[in-house]
N, C-alpha and C. Protein backbone atom coordinates (compact mmCIF):
# COMPACT_ATOMS: atom_id res chain seq x y z
N MET A 1 70.71 84.30 -9.41
CA MET A 1 69.53 85.02 -9.05
C MET A 1 69.23 84.73 -7.58
N LYS A 2 68.86 85.79 -6.82
CA LYS A 2 68.56 85.66 -5.41
C LYS A 2 67.06 85.46 -5.23
N LEU A 3 66.67 84.47 -4.41
CA LEU A 3 65.27 84.18 -4.14
C LEU A 3 64.91 84.76 -2.80
N SER A 4 63.87 85.62 -2.76
CA SER A 4 63.46 86.27 -1.52
C SER A 4 62.14 85.68 -1.05
N THR A 5 62.04 85.44 0.24
CA THR A 5 60.81 84.89 0.79
C THR A 5 59.86 85.99 1.27
N GLY A 6 60.31 87.24 1.30
CA GLY A 6 59.45 88.34 1.74
C GLY A 6 59.42 88.44 3.25
N SER A 7 58.65 89.41 3.75
CA SER A 7 58.59 89.64 5.19
C SER A 7 57.70 88.60 5.86
N PRO A 8 57.93 88.37 7.16
CA PRO A 8 57.09 87.41 7.89
C PRO A 8 55.62 87.81 7.90
N SER A 9 55.33 89.12 7.97
CA SER A 9 53.92 89.55 8.01
C SER A 9 53.23 89.24 6.68
N LYS A 10 53.95 89.34 5.56
CA LYS A 10 53.36 88.98 4.26
C LYS A 10 53.08 87.49 4.20
N ALA A 11 53.95 86.69 4.78
CA ALA A 11 53.75 85.25 4.79
C ALA A 11 52.52 84.88 5.61
N VAL A 12 52.33 85.55 6.75
CA VAL A 12 51.16 85.28 7.59
C VAL A 12 49.89 85.69 6.84
N LEU A 13 49.92 86.86 6.20
CA LEU A 13 48.77 87.34 5.44
C LEU A 13 48.45 86.38 4.30
N ARG A 14 49.47 85.93 3.59
CA ARG A 14 49.28 85.00 2.48
C ARG A 14 48.65 83.70 2.99
N GLY A 15 49.11 83.20 4.14
CA GLY A 15 48.54 81.98 4.72
C GLY A 15 47.07 82.16 5.10
N ALA A 16 46.73 83.34 5.63
CA ALA A 16 45.34 83.61 6.00
C ALA A 16 44.45 83.67 4.77
N VAL A 17 44.94 84.28 3.69
CA VAL A 17 44.16 84.36 2.45
C VAL A 17 43.95 82.96 1.87
N VAL A 18 44.98 82.14 1.88
CA VAL A 18 44.85 80.78 1.36
C VAL A 18 43.84 79.99 2.20
N ALA A 19 43.89 80.13 3.51
CA ALA A 19 42.94 79.42 4.38
C ALA A 19 41.51 79.88 4.12
N ALA A 20 41.30 81.19 3.98
CA ALA A 20 39.97 81.72 3.71
C ALA A 20 39.43 81.23 2.37
N MET A 21 40.29 81.21 1.36
CA MET A 21 39.86 80.74 0.04
C MET A 21 39.53 79.25 0.07
N THR A 22 40.27 78.49 0.86
CA THR A 22 40.00 77.06 0.97
C THR A 22 38.62 76.83 1.56
N VAL A 23 38.26 77.58 2.62
CA VAL A 23 36.94 77.46 3.23
C VAL A 23 35.86 77.91 2.24
N ALA A 24 36.10 79.02 1.54
CA ALA A 24 35.11 79.54 0.59
C ALA A 24 34.87 78.55 -0.55
N LEU A 25 35.92 77.93 -1.04
CA LEU A 25 35.77 76.99 -2.15
C LEU A 25 35.19 75.65 -1.71
N ALA A 26 35.26 75.34 -0.41
CA ALA A 26 34.69 74.10 0.10
C ALA A 26 33.17 74.13 0.02
N GLY A 27 32.62 75.33 -0.04
CA GLY A 27 31.18 75.46 -0.23
C GLY A 27 30.41 75.65 1.06
N PRO A 28 29.15 76.08 0.93
CA PRO A 28 28.33 76.35 2.09
C PRO A 28 28.00 75.11 2.91
N ALA A 29 27.95 73.96 2.30
CA ALA A 29 27.64 72.75 3.05
C ALA A 29 28.71 72.49 4.11
N ALA A 30 29.97 72.72 3.76
CA ALA A 30 31.04 72.53 4.73
C ALA A 30 30.93 73.53 5.86
N ALA A 31 30.56 74.77 5.55
CA ALA A 31 30.40 75.79 6.58
C ALA A 31 29.22 75.45 7.47
N ALA A 32 28.14 74.92 6.92
CA ALA A 32 26.96 74.58 7.70
C ALA A 32 27.26 73.46 8.68
N THR A 33 28.06 72.49 8.27
CA THR A 33 28.37 71.39 9.17
C THR A 33 29.31 71.84 10.27
N ALA A 34 30.06 72.92 10.05
CA ALA A 34 30.98 73.41 11.06
C ALA A 34 30.26 74.28 12.08
N ALA A 35 29.05 74.77 11.77
CA ALA A 35 28.32 75.64 12.68
C ALA A 35 27.80 74.84 13.87
N ALA A 36 27.78 75.50 15.02
CA ALA A 36 27.27 74.85 16.21
C ALA A 36 25.75 74.73 16.12
N PRO A 37 25.20 73.62 16.61
CA PRO A 37 23.75 73.47 16.56
C PRO A 37 23.08 74.50 17.47
N THR A 38 21.89 74.93 17.09
CA THR A 38 21.17 75.91 17.89
C THR A 38 20.19 75.21 18.80
N ALA A 39 19.95 75.78 19.96
CA ALA A 39 19.05 75.19 20.94
C ALA A 39 17.61 75.60 20.65
N THR A 40 16.68 74.77 21.09
CA THR A 40 15.25 75.10 20.99
C THR A 40 14.97 76.23 21.97
N PRO A 41 14.19 77.23 21.55
CA PRO A 41 13.87 78.34 22.46
C PRO A 41 13.19 77.84 23.74
N PRO A 42 13.40 78.53 24.87
CA PRO A 42 12.82 78.09 26.14
C PRO A 42 11.30 78.01 26.07
N GLY A 43 10.74 77.00 26.74
CA GLY A 43 9.30 76.84 26.81
C GLY A 43 8.70 76.08 25.64
N LEU A 44 9.49 75.79 24.62
CA LEU A 44 8.99 75.08 23.45
C LEU A 44 9.64 73.72 23.31
N SER A 45 8.90 72.76 22.80
CA SER A 45 9.49 71.49 22.36
C SER A 45 9.20 71.41 20.87
N CYS A 46 10.25 71.20 20.07
CA CYS A 46 10.10 71.31 18.62
C CYS A 46 10.72 70.12 17.89
N ASP A 47 10.11 69.77 16.78
CA ASP A 47 10.67 68.83 15.82
C ASP A 47 10.91 69.62 14.53
N THR A 48 12.04 69.38 13.88
CA THR A 48 12.33 70.05 12.62
C THR A 48 12.64 69.00 11.56
N GLY A 49 12.49 69.38 10.30
CA GLY A 49 12.81 68.45 9.24
C GLY A 49 12.55 69.03 7.87
N LYS A 50 12.84 68.19 6.87
CA LYS A 50 12.58 68.54 5.47
C LYS A 50 11.29 67.88 5.03
N HIS A 51 10.62 68.49 4.08
CA HIS A 51 9.42 67.92 3.49
C HIS A 51 9.78 66.58 2.87
N GLU A 52 8.87 65.62 2.91
CA GLU A 52 9.15 64.26 2.42
C GLU A 52 9.58 64.21 0.96
N VAL A 53 8.97 65.03 0.11
CA VAL A 53 9.26 64.94 -1.33
C VAL A 53 9.94 66.21 -1.88
N ASP A 54 10.32 67.14 -1.00
CA ASP A 54 10.90 68.40 -1.46
C ASP A 54 12.05 68.79 -0.54
N ASP A 55 13.28 68.58 -1.01
CA ASP A 55 14.47 68.91 -0.20
C ASP A 55 14.67 70.41 0.00
N TYR A 56 13.83 71.24 -0.57
CA TYR A 56 13.97 72.69 -0.45
C TYR A 56 12.98 73.29 0.56
N THR A 57 12.07 72.48 1.10
CA THR A 57 11.08 72.96 2.07
C THR A 57 11.37 72.35 3.42
N GLY A 58 11.49 73.22 4.45
CA GLY A 58 11.75 72.77 5.80
C GLY A 58 10.69 73.28 6.75
N TYR A 59 10.59 72.65 7.91
CA TYR A 59 9.56 73.03 8.87
C TYR A 59 10.07 72.93 10.30
N ALA A 60 9.37 73.62 11.20
CA ALA A 60 9.53 73.46 12.64
C ALA A 60 8.13 73.30 13.21
N LEU A 61 7.88 72.18 13.86
CA LEU A 61 6.60 71.89 14.50
C LEU A 61 6.85 71.96 16.00
N CYS A 62 6.21 72.93 16.67
CA CYS A 62 6.51 73.18 18.07
C CYS A 62 5.27 73.15 18.95
N ARG A 63 5.48 72.82 20.22
CA ARG A 63 4.44 72.86 21.24
C ARG A 63 4.93 73.76 22.35
N ASN A 64 4.03 74.62 22.83
CA ASN A 64 4.35 75.53 23.93
C ASN A 64 4.09 74.81 25.25
N ASN A 65 5.15 74.46 25.95
CA ASN A 65 5.05 73.79 27.25
C ASN A 65 5.13 74.79 28.40
N GLY A 66 5.26 76.07 28.08
CA GLY A 66 5.41 77.10 29.11
C GLY A 66 4.07 77.62 29.62
N SER A 67 4.14 78.70 30.40
CA SER A 67 2.94 79.28 30.99
C SER A 67 2.56 80.62 30.36
N THR A 68 3.33 81.06 29.37
CA THR A 68 3.03 82.30 28.65
C THR A 68 3.10 82.04 27.15
N ALA A 69 2.50 82.94 26.39
CA ALA A 69 2.53 82.81 24.92
C ALA A 69 3.98 82.90 24.43
N ARG A 70 4.31 82.12 23.41
CA ARG A 70 5.66 82.09 22.81
C ARG A 70 5.54 82.24 21.30
N THR A 71 6.48 82.98 20.72
CA THR A 71 6.54 83.14 19.26
C THR A 71 7.80 82.48 18.75
N PHE A 72 7.70 81.77 17.63
CA PHE A 72 8.85 81.12 17.02
C PHE A 72 8.70 81.17 15.51
N TRP A 73 9.79 80.84 14.81
CA TRP A 73 9.78 80.66 13.36
C TRP A 73 10.93 79.77 12.96
N VAL A 74 10.80 79.10 11.81
CA VAL A 74 11.85 78.24 11.31
C VAL A 74 12.83 79.09 10.51
N HIS A 75 14.11 78.76 10.59
CA HIS A 75 15.16 79.42 9.80
C HIS A 75 15.90 78.34 9.03
N LEU A 76 16.00 78.53 7.70
CA LEU A 76 16.69 77.56 6.85
C LEU A 76 17.97 78.17 6.30
N VAL A 77 19.08 77.45 6.41
CA VAL A 77 20.32 77.80 5.74
C VAL A 77 20.26 77.07 4.40
N CYS A 78 20.32 77.86 3.31
CA CYS A 78 19.97 77.32 1.98
C CYS A 78 21.15 77.11 1.04
N GLY A 79 22.34 76.92 1.52
CA GLY A 79 23.46 76.65 0.62
C GLY A 79 23.77 77.85 -0.24
N TRP A 80 23.70 77.68 -1.57
CA TRP A 80 24.07 78.75 -2.50
C TRP A 80 23.02 79.86 -2.55
N SER A 81 21.78 79.57 -2.17
CA SER A 81 20.71 80.56 -2.18
C SER A 81 20.68 81.30 -0.85
N PRO A 82 20.01 82.47 -0.82
CA PRO A 82 19.90 83.20 0.46
C PRO A 82 19.13 82.37 1.50
N ASP A 83 19.51 82.52 2.76
CA ASP A 83 18.80 81.86 3.85
C ASP A 83 17.39 82.44 3.94
N VAL A 84 16.45 81.67 4.46
CA VAL A 84 15.07 82.13 4.56
C VAL A 84 14.49 81.82 5.94
N ASP A 85 13.51 82.65 6.33
CA ASP A 85 12.76 82.45 7.56
C ASP A 85 11.32 82.13 7.21
N GLY A 86 10.70 81.28 8.02
CA GLY A 86 9.29 80.97 7.86
C GLY A 86 8.43 82.00 8.57
N GLU A 87 7.13 81.79 8.49
CA GLU A 87 6.21 82.70 9.14
C GLU A 87 6.37 82.61 10.66
N HIS A 88 6.13 83.75 11.33
CA HIS A 88 6.19 83.79 12.78
C HIS A 88 4.88 83.22 13.32
N VAL A 89 5.01 82.29 14.27
CA VAL A 89 3.85 81.62 14.84
C VAL A 89 3.85 81.89 16.34
N THR A 90 2.71 82.38 16.86
CA THR A 90 2.57 82.61 18.30
C THR A 90 1.65 81.54 18.87
N LEU A 91 2.15 80.86 19.90
CA LEU A 91 1.40 79.77 20.54
C LEU A 91 1.06 80.12 21.97
N ASN A 92 -0.19 79.93 22.35
CA ASN A 92 -0.60 80.03 23.74
C ASN A 92 -0.15 78.77 24.46
N PRO A 93 -0.10 78.80 25.80
CA PRO A 93 0.32 77.62 26.55
C PRO A 93 -0.50 76.38 26.18
N GLY A 94 0.19 75.25 25.98
CA GLY A 94 -0.46 73.99 25.65
C GLY A 94 -0.79 73.81 24.17
N ARG A 95 -0.56 74.82 23.34
CA ARG A 95 -0.89 74.76 21.92
C ARG A 95 0.31 74.36 21.09
N SER A 96 0.03 73.82 19.88
CA SER A 96 1.07 73.45 18.92
C SER A 96 0.85 74.20 17.62
N GLY A 97 1.93 74.38 16.87
CA GLY A 97 1.85 75.04 15.57
C GLY A 97 3.08 74.76 14.74
N GLN A 98 3.02 75.14 13.47
CA GLN A 98 4.10 74.86 12.53
C GLN A 98 4.46 76.10 11.74
N SER A 99 5.75 76.27 11.51
CA SER A 99 6.28 77.31 10.63
C SER A 99 7.04 76.59 9.52
N THR A 100 6.82 77.01 8.27
CA THR A 100 7.52 76.40 7.14
C THR A 100 8.21 77.48 6.32
N ALA A 101 9.24 77.07 5.59
CA ALA A 101 9.97 77.97 4.69
C ALA A 101 10.48 77.15 3.51
N HIS A 102 10.83 77.85 2.45
CA HIS A 102 11.25 77.18 1.21
C HIS A 102 12.49 77.86 0.65
N CYS A 103 13.57 77.09 0.44
CA CYS A 103 14.78 77.60 -0.20
C CYS A 103 14.54 77.72 -1.70
N ALA A 104 15.20 78.68 -2.33
CA ALA A 104 15.09 78.86 -3.78
C ALA A 104 15.62 77.61 -4.49
N GLY A 105 14.99 77.26 -5.60
CA GLY A 105 15.34 76.05 -6.33
C GLY A 105 16.69 76.09 -7.02
N ILE A 106 17.32 77.28 -7.11
CA ILE A 106 18.61 77.37 -7.78
C ILE A 106 19.76 76.94 -6.89
N GLY A 107 19.48 76.75 -5.60
CA GLY A 107 20.54 76.43 -4.65
C GLY A 107 20.78 74.95 -4.51
N THR A 108 21.45 74.61 -3.42
CA THR A 108 21.82 73.23 -3.14
C THR A 108 20.89 72.57 -2.14
N GLY A 109 19.80 73.23 -1.79
CA GLY A 109 18.86 72.69 -0.81
C GLY A 109 19.20 73.13 0.59
N ILE A 110 18.53 72.53 1.54
CA ILE A 110 18.66 72.92 2.95
C ILE A 110 19.93 72.34 3.55
N GLY A 111 20.74 73.20 4.15
CA GLY A 111 21.95 72.75 4.83
C GLY A 111 21.77 72.66 6.33
N GLU A 112 20.85 73.48 6.88
CA GLU A 112 20.62 73.49 8.32
C GLU A 112 19.23 74.04 8.60
N ILE A 113 18.57 73.50 9.62
CA ILE A 113 17.26 73.97 10.04
C ILE A 113 17.35 74.31 11.52
N SER A 114 16.87 75.52 11.89
CA SER A 114 16.85 75.89 13.29
C SER A 114 15.55 76.59 13.62
N VAL A 115 15.23 76.63 14.91
CA VAL A 115 14.04 77.32 15.40
C VAL A 115 14.51 78.59 16.08
N GLN A 116 13.92 79.70 15.68
CA GLN A 116 14.30 81.00 16.23
C GLN A 116 13.20 81.50 17.18
N PRO A 117 13.60 82.16 18.28
CA PRO A 117 12.60 82.70 19.23
C PRO A 117 12.02 84.02 18.76
């Protein structure tokens, strides 16, 4: 019996499919750690984190250090659940405010927290 390896293009395609499936099966946490960190929007200084007793609630607490009003919101990457955005908060110069969001309880919790302009 003759064993055929197929065409080179099929081998490349097969390798790409295997690589994609490996990433998909590794789960969203692996993808979140591979993502580049996002920068704080200009004019704002922000702290982000998870709620002390709830791994599904995240926040962004920001201060407007600029000279014009700035709007921001927190964005949570929620693992198996859909990602969510917090309320949009507009801050005048010198003011502070917080945006919070909550991942669905069926997921794996918060994988990444970022501040969006």
